[in-house]
Short mmCIF file of N, CA and C in Angstrom, two decimals:
data_model
loop_
_atom_site.label_atom_id
_atom_site.label_comp_id
_atom_site.label_asym_id
_atom_site.label_seq_id
_atom_site.Cartn_x
_atom_site.Cartn_y
_atom_site.Cartn_z
N MET J 12 -4.73 -26.17 19.40
CA MET J 12 -4.61 -24.85 18.83
C MET J 12 -3.15 -24.59 18.49
N LYS J 13 -2.94 -23.97 17.35
CA LYS J 13 -1.61 -23.58 16.91
C LYS J 13 -1.49 -22.07 17.06
N ILE J 14 -0.43 -21.62 17.77
CA ILE J 14 -0.19 -20.20 17.97
C ILE J 14 1.16 -19.84 17.36
N ASN J 15 1.14 -19.00 16.34
CA ASN J 15 2.35 -18.53 15.69
C ASN J 15 2.65 -17.13 16.18
N ILE J 16 3.90 -16.88 16.53
CA ILE J 16 4.29 -15.57 17.04
C ILE J 16 5.42 -15.04 16.17
N MET J 17 5.19 -13.89 15.55
CA MET J 17 6.20 -13.24 14.73
C MET J 17 6.75 -12.06 15.53
N THR J 18 8.05 -12.10 15.83
CA THR J 18 8.66 -11.14 16.73
C THR J 18 10.10 -10.84 16.33
N LEU J 19 10.62 -9.75 16.83
CA LEU J 19 12.05 -9.45 16.68
C LEU J 19 12.83 -9.98 17.88
N PHE J 20 12.14 -10.40 18.92
CA PHE J 20 12.79 -10.84 20.16
C PHE J 20 12.20 -12.16 20.66
N PRO J 21 12.50 -13.27 19.99
CA PRO J 21 11.93 -14.57 20.41
C PRO J 21 12.30 -14.97 21.83
N GLU J 22 13.45 -14.53 22.29
CA GLU J 22 13.88 -14.90 23.65
C GLU J 22 12.95 -14.35 24.72
N MET J 23 12.21 -13.33 24.41
CA MET J 23 11.27 -12.77 25.39
C MET J 23 10.14 -13.74 25.72
N PHE J 24 9.93 -14.73 24.87
CA PHE J 24 8.81 -15.64 25.07
C PHE J 24 9.16 -16.88 25.90
N GLU J 25 10.39 -16.97 26.38
CA GLU J 25 10.77 -18.11 27.21
C GLU J 25 9.89 -18.27 28.44
N PRO J 26 9.51 -17.18 29.13
CA PRO J 26 8.66 -17.36 30.32
C PRO J 26 7.31 -18.04 30.04
N ILE J 27 6.76 -17.87 28.86
CA ILE J 27 5.45 -18.51 28.63
C ILE J 27 5.58 -20.00 28.37
N ARG J 28 6.79 -20.48 28.21
CA ARG J 28 7.00 -21.93 28.06
C ARG J 28 6.98 -22.63 29.42
N ALA J 29 6.84 -21.87 30.48
CA ALA J 29 6.75 -22.44 31.82
C ALA J 29 5.29 -22.56 32.21
N SER J 30 5.03 -23.16 33.34
CA SER J 30 3.70 -23.22 33.92
C SER J 30 2.70 -23.91 32.99
N MET J 31 1.47 -23.42 33.02
CA MET J 31 0.38 -24.11 32.30
C MET J 31 0.56 -24.06 30.79
N ILE J 32 1.12 -22.98 30.26
CA ILE J 32 1.29 -22.88 28.80
C ILE J 32 2.34 -23.89 28.34
N GLY J 33 3.43 -24.02 29.10
CA GLY J 33 4.45 -25.01 28.78
C GLY J 33 3.91 -26.43 28.87
N ARG J 34 3.13 -26.70 29.90
CA ARG J 34 2.52 -28.03 30.04
C ARG J 34 1.55 -28.31 28.90
N ALA J 35 0.78 -27.30 28.51
CA ALA J 35 -0.16 -27.48 27.40
C ALA J 35 0.59 -27.80 26.11
N ALA J 36 1.73 -27.14 25.89
CA ALA J 36 2.54 -27.42 24.71
C ALA J 36 3.15 -28.82 24.81
N ASP J 37 3.69 -29.17 25.98
CA ASP J 37 4.28 -30.50 26.18
C ASP J 37 3.26 -31.61 25.98
N ASN J 38 2.01 -31.34 26.34
CA ASN J 38 0.94 -32.35 26.22
C ASN J 38 0.25 -32.33 24.86
N GLY J 39 0.72 -31.48 23.95
CA GLY J 39 0.15 -31.44 22.60
C GLY J 39 -1.19 -30.74 22.49
N ILE J 40 -1.59 -30.02 23.52
CA ILE J 40 -2.87 -29.29 23.49
C ILE J 40 -2.73 -28.04 22.63
N ILE J 41 -1.58 -27.40 22.75
CA ILE J 41 -1.28 -26.24 21.90
C ILE J 41 0.08 -26.45 21.24
N GLU J 42 0.30 -25.72 20.16
CA GLU J 42 1.60 -25.71 19.49
C GLU J 42 2.05 -24.26 19.41
N LEU J 43 3.24 -23.97 19.92
CA LEU J 43 3.79 -22.62 19.87
C LEU J 43 4.89 -22.57 18.81
N ASN J 44 4.75 -21.66 17.87
CA ASN J 44 5.77 -21.43 16.86
C ASN J 44 6.22 -19.98 16.99
N ILE J 45 7.42 -19.79 17.49
CA ILE J 45 7.94 -18.45 17.71
C ILE J 45 9.06 -18.22 16.71
N VAL J 46 8.87 -17.23 15.82
CA VAL J 46 9.86 -16.99 14.77
C VAL J 46 10.36 -15.56 14.80
N ASN J 47 11.62 -15.40 14.43
CA ASN J 47 12.27 -14.10 14.41
C ASN J 47 12.09 -13.48 13.02
N ILE J 48 11.40 -12.38 12.96
CA ILE J 48 11.14 -11.70 11.69
C ILE J 48 12.44 -11.30 11.01
N ARG J 49 13.45 -10.99 11.80
CA ARG J 49 14.74 -10.57 11.25
C ARG J 49 15.36 -11.65 10.34
N ASP J 50 15.04 -12.90 10.59
CA ASP J 50 15.56 -14.00 9.77
C ASP J 50 15.01 -13.99 8.35
N TYR J 51 14.02 -13.17 8.08
CA TYR J 51 13.36 -13.17 6.77
C TYR J 51 13.62 -11.90 5.96
N THR J 52 14.46 -11.02 6.46
CA THR J 52 14.75 -9.80 5.72
C THR J 52 15.67 -10.10 4.53
N GLU J 53 15.49 -9.36 3.48
CA GLU J 53 16.35 -9.48 2.31
C GLU J 53 17.44 -8.41 2.31
N ASP J 54 17.46 -7.59 3.36
CA ASP J 54 18.46 -6.53 3.49
C ASP J 54 19.78 -7.16 3.94
N LYS J 55 20.89 -6.80 3.28
CA LYS J 55 22.18 -7.41 3.59
C LYS J 55 22.67 -7.07 5.00
N HIS J 56 22.13 -6.01 5.59
CA HIS J 56 22.49 -5.64 6.95
C HIS J 56 21.46 -6.15 7.97
N CYS J 57 20.54 -6.95 7.52
CA CYS J 57 19.48 -7.55 8.35
C CYS J 57 18.56 -6.51 8.97
N ARG J 58 18.39 -5.39 8.31
CA ARG J 58 17.48 -4.36 8.81
C ARG J 58 16.03 -4.75 8.55
N VAL J 59 15.20 -4.45 9.50
CA VAL J 59 13.77 -4.71 9.36
C VAL J 59 12.96 -3.43 9.51
N ASP J 60 13.66 -2.30 9.67
CA ASP J 60 12.97 -1.03 9.89
C ASP J 60 13.44 0.03 8.90
N ASP J 61 12.63 1.05 8.77
CA ASP J 61 12.96 2.18 7.90
C ASP J 61 12.20 3.40 8.41
N THR J 62 12.59 4.57 7.92
CA THR J 62 11.93 5.80 8.33
C THR J 62 10.53 5.89 7.73
N PRO J 63 9.62 6.53 8.42
CA PRO J 63 8.27 6.70 7.87
C PRO J 63 8.28 7.60 6.63
N PHE J 64 7.51 7.23 5.64
CA PHE J 64 7.37 8.06 4.44
C PHE J 64 6.74 9.38 4.85
N GLY J 65 7.33 10.46 4.39
CA GLY J 65 6.81 11.78 4.75
C GLY J 65 7.42 12.34 6.01
N GLY J 66 8.30 11.58 6.65
CA GLY J 66 8.97 12.07 7.85
C GLY J 66 8.27 11.67 9.12
N GLY J 67 8.75 12.19 10.19
CA GLY J 67 8.20 11.85 11.50
C GLY J 67 9.25 11.16 12.34
N ALA J 68 9.00 11.11 13.62
CA ALA J 68 9.93 10.51 14.56
C ALA J 68 9.86 8.99 14.49
N GLY J 69 10.96 8.35 14.84
CA GLY J 69 10.99 6.91 14.97
C GLY J 69 11.12 6.16 13.66
N MET J 70 11.04 4.87 13.78
CA MET J 70 11.18 3.96 12.65
C MET J 70 9.96 3.04 12.61
N LEU J 71 9.70 2.50 11.42
CA LEU J 71 8.60 1.55 11.21
C LEU J 71 9.17 0.21 10.77
N MET J 72 8.51 -0.86 11.17
CA MET J 72 8.87 -2.18 10.65
C MET J 72 8.44 -2.24 9.19
N GLN J 73 9.32 -2.79 8.36
CA GLN J 73 9.08 -2.86 6.92
C GLN J 73 8.13 -3.99 6.55
N VAL J 74 7.54 -3.85 5.38
CA VAL J 74 6.59 -4.83 4.87
C VAL J 74 7.28 -6.16 4.54
N GLN J 75 8.35 -6.11 3.77
CA GLN J 75 8.97 -7.32 3.22
C GLN J 75 9.30 -8.38 4.26
N PRO J 76 10.03 -8.08 5.35
CA PRO J 76 10.36 -9.16 6.28
C PRO J 76 9.13 -9.77 6.95
N ILE J 77 8.14 -8.94 7.23
CA ILE J 77 6.93 -9.44 7.90
C ILE J 77 6.16 -10.38 6.97
N VAL J 78 5.91 -9.94 5.76
CA VAL J 78 5.15 -10.76 4.81
C VAL J 78 5.92 -12.01 4.44
N SER J 79 7.23 -11.91 4.25
CA SER J 79 8.05 -13.09 3.93
C SER J 79 8.01 -14.10 5.08
N CYS J 80 8.10 -13.63 6.31
CA CYS J 80 8.03 -14.50 7.48
C CYS J 80 6.71 -15.25 7.50
N TYR J 81 5.63 -14.54 7.30
CA TYR J 81 4.29 -15.13 7.31
C TYR J 81 4.14 -16.19 6.21
N ARG J 82 4.52 -15.82 4.99
CA ARG J 82 4.34 -16.73 3.85
C ARG J 82 5.25 -17.94 3.91
N GLN J 83 6.52 -17.73 4.22
CA GLN J 83 7.47 -18.85 4.23
C GLN J 83 7.15 -19.87 5.31
N ASN J 84 6.52 -19.43 6.38
CA ASN J 84 6.12 -20.36 7.44
C ASN J 84 4.73 -20.92 7.21
N GLU J 85 4.07 -20.45 6.16
CA GLU J 85 2.72 -20.90 5.81
C GLU J 85 1.76 -20.74 6.99
N PHE J 86 1.85 -19.59 7.67
CA PHE J 86 0.96 -19.31 8.77
C PHE J 86 -0.46 -19.11 8.23
N ALA J 87 -1.42 -19.38 9.09
CA ALA J 87 -2.83 -19.27 8.68
C ALA J 87 -3.65 -18.83 9.88
N GLY J 88 -4.95 -18.95 9.75
CA GLY J 88 -5.85 -18.56 10.83
C GLY J 88 -5.94 -17.06 10.94
N ARG J 89 -6.51 -16.61 12.02
CA ARG J 89 -6.64 -15.17 12.27
C ARG J 89 -5.27 -14.59 12.58
N THR J 90 -5.01 -13.41 12.03
CA THR J 90 -3.76 -12.71 12.30
C THR J 90 -4.07 -11.50 13.16
N ILE J 91 -3.34 -11.39 14.25
CA ILE J 91 -3.56 -10.31 15.21
C ILE J 91 -2.28 -9.51 15.35
N TYR J 92 -2.43 -8.20 15.26
CA TYR J 92 -1.32 -7.28 15.49
C TYR J 92 -1.57 -6.62 16.83
N MET J 93 -0.62 -6.75 17.76
CA MET J 93 -0.73 -6.13 19.07
C MET J 93 -0.47 -4.64 18.89
N SER J 94 -1.49 -3.81 19.15
CA SER J 94 -1.41 -2.39 18.85
C SER J 94 -2.22 -1.58 19.85
N PRO J 95 -1.69 -0.45 20.32
CA PRO J 95 -2.48 0.37 21.25
C PRO J 95 -3.74 0.95 20.62
N ARG J 96 -3.83 0.95 19.29
CA ARG J 96 -5.03 1.50 18.65
C ARG J 96 -6.09 0.43 18.37
N GLY J 97 -5.82 -0.80 18.77
CA GLY J 97 -6.74 -1.89 18.49
C GLY J 97 -7.90 -2.00 19.45
N ARG J 98 -8.74 -2.98 19.19
CA ARG J 98 -9.87 -3.32 20.05
C ARG J 98 -9.31 -3.82 21.39
N LYS J 99 -9.87 -3.37 22.49
CA LYS J 99 -9.33 -3.75 23.80
C LYS J 99 -9.62 -5.22 24.12
N LEU J 100 -8.57 -5.92 24.53
CA LEU J 100 -8.68 -7.31 24.93
C LEU J 100 -9.63 -7.42 26.12
N SER J 101 -10.54 -8.37 26.04
CA SER J 101 -11.50 -8.61 27.11
C SER J 101 -11.65 -10.12 27.26
N GLN J 102 -12.34 -10.52 28.29
CA GLN J 102 -12.62 -11.95 28.48
C GLN J 102 -13.42 -12.49 27.30
N GLU J 103 -14.33 -11.69 26.79
CA GLU J 103 -15.13 -12.11 25.64
C GLU J 103 -14.26 -12.36 24.41
N ILE J 104 -13.30 -11.49 24.16
CA ILE J 104 -12.39 -11.68 23.01
C ILE J 104 -11.50 -12.90 23.25
N ALA J 105 -11.02 -13.08 24.49
CA ALA J 105 -10.19 -14.25 24.80
C ALA J 105 -10.98 -15.53 24.54
N GLU J 106 -12.24 -15.57 24.93
CA GLU J 106 -13.08 -16.75 24.69
C GLU J 106 -13.27 -16.99 23.20
N GLU J 107 -13.47 -15.92 22.45
CA GLU J 107 -13.63 -16.02 21.00
C GLU J 107 -12.35 -16.58 20.36
N LEU J 108 -11.21 -16.07 20.75
CA LEU J 108 -9.94 -16.51 20.17
C LEU J 108 -9.57 -17.92 20.60
N ALA J 109 -10.00 -18.34 21.79
CA ALA J 109 -9.71 -19.69 22.27
C ALA J 109 -10.37 -20.75 21.40
N GLY J 110 -11.40 -20.37 20.66
CA GLY J 110 -12.10 -21.30 19.79
C GLY J 110 -11.47 -21.44 18.41
N GLU J 111 -10.45 -20.67 18.13
CA GLU J 111 -9.78 -20.72 16.83
C GLU J 111 -8.84 -21.93 16.75
N GLY J 112 -8.63 -22.44 15.58
CA GLY J 112 -7.67 -23.54 15.39
C GLY J 112 -6.25 -23.04 15.27
N GLU J 113 -6.08 -21.84 14.71
CA GLU J 113 -4.75 -21.27 14.53
C GLU J 113 -4.82 -19.76 14.64
N LEU J 114 -3.85 -19.20 15.35
CA LEU J 114 -3.70 -17.75 15.48
C LEU J 114 -2.28 -17.38 15.11
N THR J 115 -2.13 -16.26 14.42
CA THR J 115 -0.81 -15.71 14.15
C THR J 115 -0.76 -14.33 14.77
N ILE J 116 0.23 -14.11 15.62
CA ILE J 116 0.35 -12.86 16.36
C ILE J 116 1.59 -12.12 15.88
N LEU J 117 1.40 -10.88 15.46
CA LEU J 117 2.50 -10.03 15.03
C LEU J 117 2.82 -9.05 16.16
N CYS J 118 4.06 -9.09 16.61
CA CYS J 118 4.52 -8.16 17.66
C CYS J 118 5.27 -7.03 16.99
N GLY J 119 4.71 -5.85 17.06
CA GLY J 119 5.35 -4.69 16.47
C GLY J 119 6.47 -4.16 17.34
N HIS J 120 7.24 -3.26 16.77
CA HIS J 120 8.32 -2.61 17.50
C HIS J 120 8.53 -1.24 16.91
N TYR J 121 9.41 -0.48 17.48
CA TYR J 121 9.69 0.88 17.02
C TYR J 121 8.40 1.72 17.12
N GLU J 122 8.10 2.48 16.07
CA GLU J 122 6.88 3.29 16.06
C GLU J 122 5.69 2.48 15.55
N GLY J 123 5.93 1.26 15.12
CA GLY J 123 4.86 0.41 14.63
C GLY J 123 5.24 -0.33 13.38
N VAL J 124 4.22 -0.68 12.60
CA VAL J 124 4.37 -1.52 11.42
C VAL J 124 3.81 -0.78 10.22
N ASP J 125 4.49 -0.90 9.10
CA ASP J 125 4.00 -0.33 7.85
C ASP J 125 2.60 -0.88 7.60
N GLU J 126 1.65 0.00 7.38
CA GLU J 126 0.24 -0.37 7.21
C GLU J 126 0.03 -1.39 6.10
N ARG J 127 0.89 -1.37 5.09
CA ARG J 127 0.76 -2.33 3.97
C ARG J 127 0.94 -3.77 4.44
N ALA J 128 1.77 -4.01 5.44
CA ALA J 128 1.93 -5.36 5.97
C ALA J 128 0.65 -5.81 6.66
N LEU J 129 0.04 -4.93 7.42
CA LEU J 129 -1.21 -5.27 8.11
C LEU J 129 -2.32 -5.58 7.11
N THR J 130 -2.37 -4.79 6.03
CA THR J 130 -3.37 -5.01 4.99
C THR J 130 -3.12 -6.34 4.29
N GLU J 131 -1.87 -6.61 3.95
CA GLU J 131 -1.51 -7.85 3.26
C GLU J 131 -1.87 -9.08 4.09
N LEU J 132 -1.70 -9.00 5.40
CA LEU J 132 -1.98 -10.14 6.28
C LEU J 132 -3.41 -10.14 6.81
N SER J 133 -4.20 -9.16 6.42
CA SER J 133 -5.57 -9.00 6.94
C SER J 133 -5.56 -9.04 8.47
N ALA J 134 -4.63 -8.32 9.06
CA ALA J 134 -4.45 -8.35 10.51
C ALA J 134 -5.50 -7.50 11.21
N GLU J 135 -6.04 -8.05 12.26
CA GLU J 135 -6.91 -7.26 13.14
C GLU J 135 -6.04 -6.80 14.31
N GLU J 136 -6.36 -5.65 14.85
CA GLU J 136 -5.55 -5.07 15.91
C GLU J 136 -6.22 -5.24 17.25
N ILE J 137 -5.42 -5.68 18.22
CA ILE J 137 -5.91 -5.85 19.59
C ILE J 137 -4.95 -5.13 20.52
N SER J 138 -5.52 -4.44 21.50
CA SER J 138 -4.78 -3.67 22.49
C SER J 138 -5.00 -4.26 23.87
N ILE J 139 -4.01 -4.08 24.73
CA ILE J 139 -4.21 -4.48 26.13
C ILE J 139 -4.49 -3.27 27.00
N GLY J 140 -4.55 -2.08 26.40
CA GLY J 140 -4.87 -0.89 27.17
C GLY J 140 -4.38 0.37 26.50
N ASP J 141 -4.74 1.48 27.07
CA ASP J 141 -4.40 2.78 26.52
C ASP J 141 -3.04 3.27 27.01
N TYR J 142 -2.02 2.58 26.60
CA TYR J 142 -0.65 2.97 26.90
C TYR J 142 0.25 2.31 25.85
N VAL J 143 1.48 2.77 25.77
CA VAL J 143 2.40 2.27 24.76
C VAL J 143 3.53 1.51 25.44
N LEU J 144 3.86 0.35 24.90
CA LEU J 144 4.97 -0.46 25.37
C LEU J 144 6.11 -0.38 24.35
N THR J 145 7.27 -0.85 24.73
CA THR J 145 8.42 -0.87 23.82
C THR J 145 8.15 -1.73 22.60
N GLY J 146 7.43 -2.81 22.78
CA GLY J 146 7.10 -3.70 21.68
C GLY J 146 5.86 -4.50 22.03
N GLY J 147 5.41 -5.31 21.09
CA GLY J 147 4.19 -6.07 21.28
C GLY J 147 4.35 -7.39 22.01
N GLU J 148 5.57 -7.74 22.40
CA GLU J 148 5.81 -9.04 23.01
C GLU J 148 5.09 -9.22 24.34
N LEU J 149 5.20 -8.25 25.23
CA LEU J 149 4.53 -8.38 26.54
C LEU J 149 3.01 -8.45 26.37
N ALA J 150 2.48 -7.63 25.48
CA ALA J 150 1.04 -7.66 25.21
C ALA J 150 0.63 -9.02 24.66
N ALA J 151 1.43 -9.57 23.75
CA ALA J 151 1.13 -10.88 23.17
C ALA J 151 1.13 -11.97 24.23
N MET J 152 2.09 -11.91 25.15
CA MET J 152 2.13 -12.91 26.22
C MET J 152 0.89 -12.83 27.10
N MET J 153 0.45 -11.62 27.40
CA MET J 153 -0.76 -11.47 28.21
C MET J 153 -1.97 -12.04 27.47
N MET J 154 -2.07 -11.75 26.19
CA MET J 154 -3.19 -12.25 25.42
C MET J 154 -3.14 -13.78 25.32
N ILE J 155 -1.97 -14.32 25.05
CA ILE J 155 -1.83 -15.78 24.93
C ILE J 155 -2.23 -16.45 26.23
N ASP J 156 -1.78 -15.92 27.36
CA ASP J 156 -2.14 -16.49 28.65
C ASP J 156 -3.65 -16.49 28.86
N SER J 157 -4.31 -15.39 28.50
CA SER J 157 -5.76 -15.30 28.70
C SER J 157 -6.52 -16.25 27.78
N ILE J 158 -5.94 -16.58 26.63
CA ILE J 158 -6.58 -17.48 25.67
C ILE J 158 -6.34 -18.94 26.03
N VAL J 159 -5.08 -19.30 26.26
CA VAL J 159 -4.71 -20.70 26.46
C VAL J 159 -5.42 -21.31 27.66
N ARG J 160 -5.59 -20.54 28.71
CA ARG J 160 -6.23 -21.09 29.91
C ARG J 160 -7.69 -21.48 29.67
N LEU J 161 -8.28 -21.00 28.58
CA LEU J 161 -9.67 -21.33 28.25
C LEU J 161 -9.81 -22.57 27.38
N ILE J 162 -8.70 -23.10 26.90
CA ILE J 162 -8.73 -24.27 26.03
C ILE J 162 -8.91 -25.52 26.91
N PRO J 163 -9.88 -26.37 26.57
CA PRO J 163 -10.12 -27.57 27.38
C PRO J 163 -8.86 -28.41 27.55
N GLY J 164 -8.63 -28.84 28.80
CA GLY J 164 -7.49 -29.68 29.11
C GLY J 164 -6.27 -28.93 29.61
N VAL J 165 -6.27 -27.60 29.52
CA VAL J 165 -5.10 -26.81 29.94
C VAL J 165 -5.08 -26.64 31.46
N LEU J 166 -6.19 -26.25 32.05
CA LEU J 166 -6.26 -26.08 33.51
C LEU J 166 -6.57 -27.41 34.17
N GLY J 167 -6.29 -27.51 35.45
CA GLY J 167 -6.53 -28.74 36.18
C GLY J 167 -7.98 -29.19 36.17
N GLY J 168 -8.90 -28.25 36.30
CA GLY J 168 -10.31 -28.58 36.30
C GLY J 168 -11.06 -27.68 35.34
N GLU J 169 -12.01 -28.23 34.64
CA GLU J 169 -12.76 -27.45 33.65
C GLU J 169 -13.55 -26.31 34.29
N LYS J 170 -13.95 -26.48 35.54
CA LYS J 170 -14.70 -25.43 36.24
C LYS J 170 -13.82 -24.21 36.51
N SER J 171 -12.50 -24.39 36.54
CA SER J 171 -11.59 -23.28 36.83
C SER J 171 -11.75 -22.14 35.85
N ALA J 172 -11.98 -22.45 34.59
CA ALA J 172 -12.12 -21.40 33.58
C ALA J 172 -13.56 -20.90 33.47
N GLU J 173 -14.51 -21.70 33.93
CA GLU J 173 -15.91 -21.32 33.80
C GLU J 173 -16.32 -20.25 34.80
N ILE J 174 -15.86 -20.40 36.03
CA ILE J 174 -16.27 -19.48 37.09
C ILE J 174 -15.08 -18.56 37.37
N GLU J 175 -14.98 -17.51 36.59
CA GLU J 175 -13.86 -16.58 36.67
C GLU J 175 -14.36 -15.16 36.87
N SER J 176 -13.45 -14.29 37.29
CA SER J 176 -13.77 -12.87 37.28
C SER J 176 -14.08 -12.51 35.84
N PHE J 177 -15.09 -11.72 35.63
CA PHE J 177 -15.48 -11.22 34.32
C PHE J 177 -16.09 -12.29 33.40
N SER J 178 -16.21 -13.56 33.82
CA SER J 178 -16.75 -14.57 32.92
C SER J 178 -18.20 -14.29 32.57
N ASP J 179 -18.91 -13.58 33.45
CA ASP J 179 -20.29 -13.23 33.13
C ASP J 179 -20.39 -11.80 32.61
N GLY J 180 -19.24 -11.18 32.38
CA GLY J 180 -19.23 -9.85 31.81
C GLY J 180 -19.16 -8.72 32.81
N GLU J 181 -19.40 -9.01 34.10
CA GLU J 181 -19.36 -7.90 35.06
C GLU J 181 -18.92 -8.27 36.46
N THR J 182 -19.10 -9.49 36.90
CA THR J 182 -18.82 -9.86 38.27
C THR J 182 -17.33 -10.00 38.53
N LEU J 183 -16.89 -9.33 39.60
CA LEU J 183 -15.52 -9.53 40.06
C LEU J 183 -15.53 -10.68 41.05
N GLU J 184 -14.40 -11.38 41.11
CA GLU J 184 -14.32 -12.51 42.03
C GLU J 184 -14.37 -12.03 43.47
N PHE J 185 -14.94 -12.85 44.31
CA PHE J 185 -15.05 -12.55 45.74
C PHE J 185 -13.70 -12.81 46.42
N PRO J 186 -13.50 -12.26 47.64
CA PRO J 186 -12.26 -12.54 48.38
C PRO J 186 -12.15 -14.04 48.66
N GLN J 187 -10.93 -14.56 48.61
CA GLN J 187 -10.72 -15.99 48.83
C GLN J 187 -9.68 -16.19 49.90
N TYR J 188 -9.77 -17.33 50.60
CA TYR J 188 -8.87 -17.62 51.72
C TYR J 188 -8.45 -19.08 51.66
N THR J 189 -7.27 -19.39 52.20
CA THR J 189 -6.88 -20.78 52.37
C THR J 189 -7.52 -21.30 53.64
N ARG J 190 -7.51 -22.60 53.86
CA ARG J 190 -8.08 -23.15 55.08
C ARG J 190 -7.27 -22.74 56.29
N PRO J 191 -7.94 -22.49 57.42
CA PRO J 191 -7.19 -22.12 58.65
C PRO J 191 -6.37 -23.28 59.17
#
């Protein structure tokens, strides 16, 4: 699986290169492409944001750098925008996304993203809950972790991903103990 991440803060993704996700990348099971949207702006001051049309608080990410980043990297597959107004991430959605060959994840910032960029990329919106974060990076990492662990060969044993909390849609895992 190829996972493309479009962000303003690529350094935030260093932690996911550790542990099972890092091993999966090292073993060629997944490919992580983390790109800085700011590198694709045509603004001489490297701005990627602007005020919302019609006024309002905050700033929005502009269309041009996002679409240029996507096109110049030739990203494909399903495009997901991490958004509090999106469909809530669930085990069922993680399983669905784990079956994709390529995912492109857009991490928003500021007050969000100009709607025209989402339309241009045919982005679907996914939320990790009913709250707002500073940006989409933490939400993206949570989603990536929930997806990657379901890809065959990532976990130590295939049964590890099969018998999970919520894998049947409702059962929580029972209490567990180490050997005495």
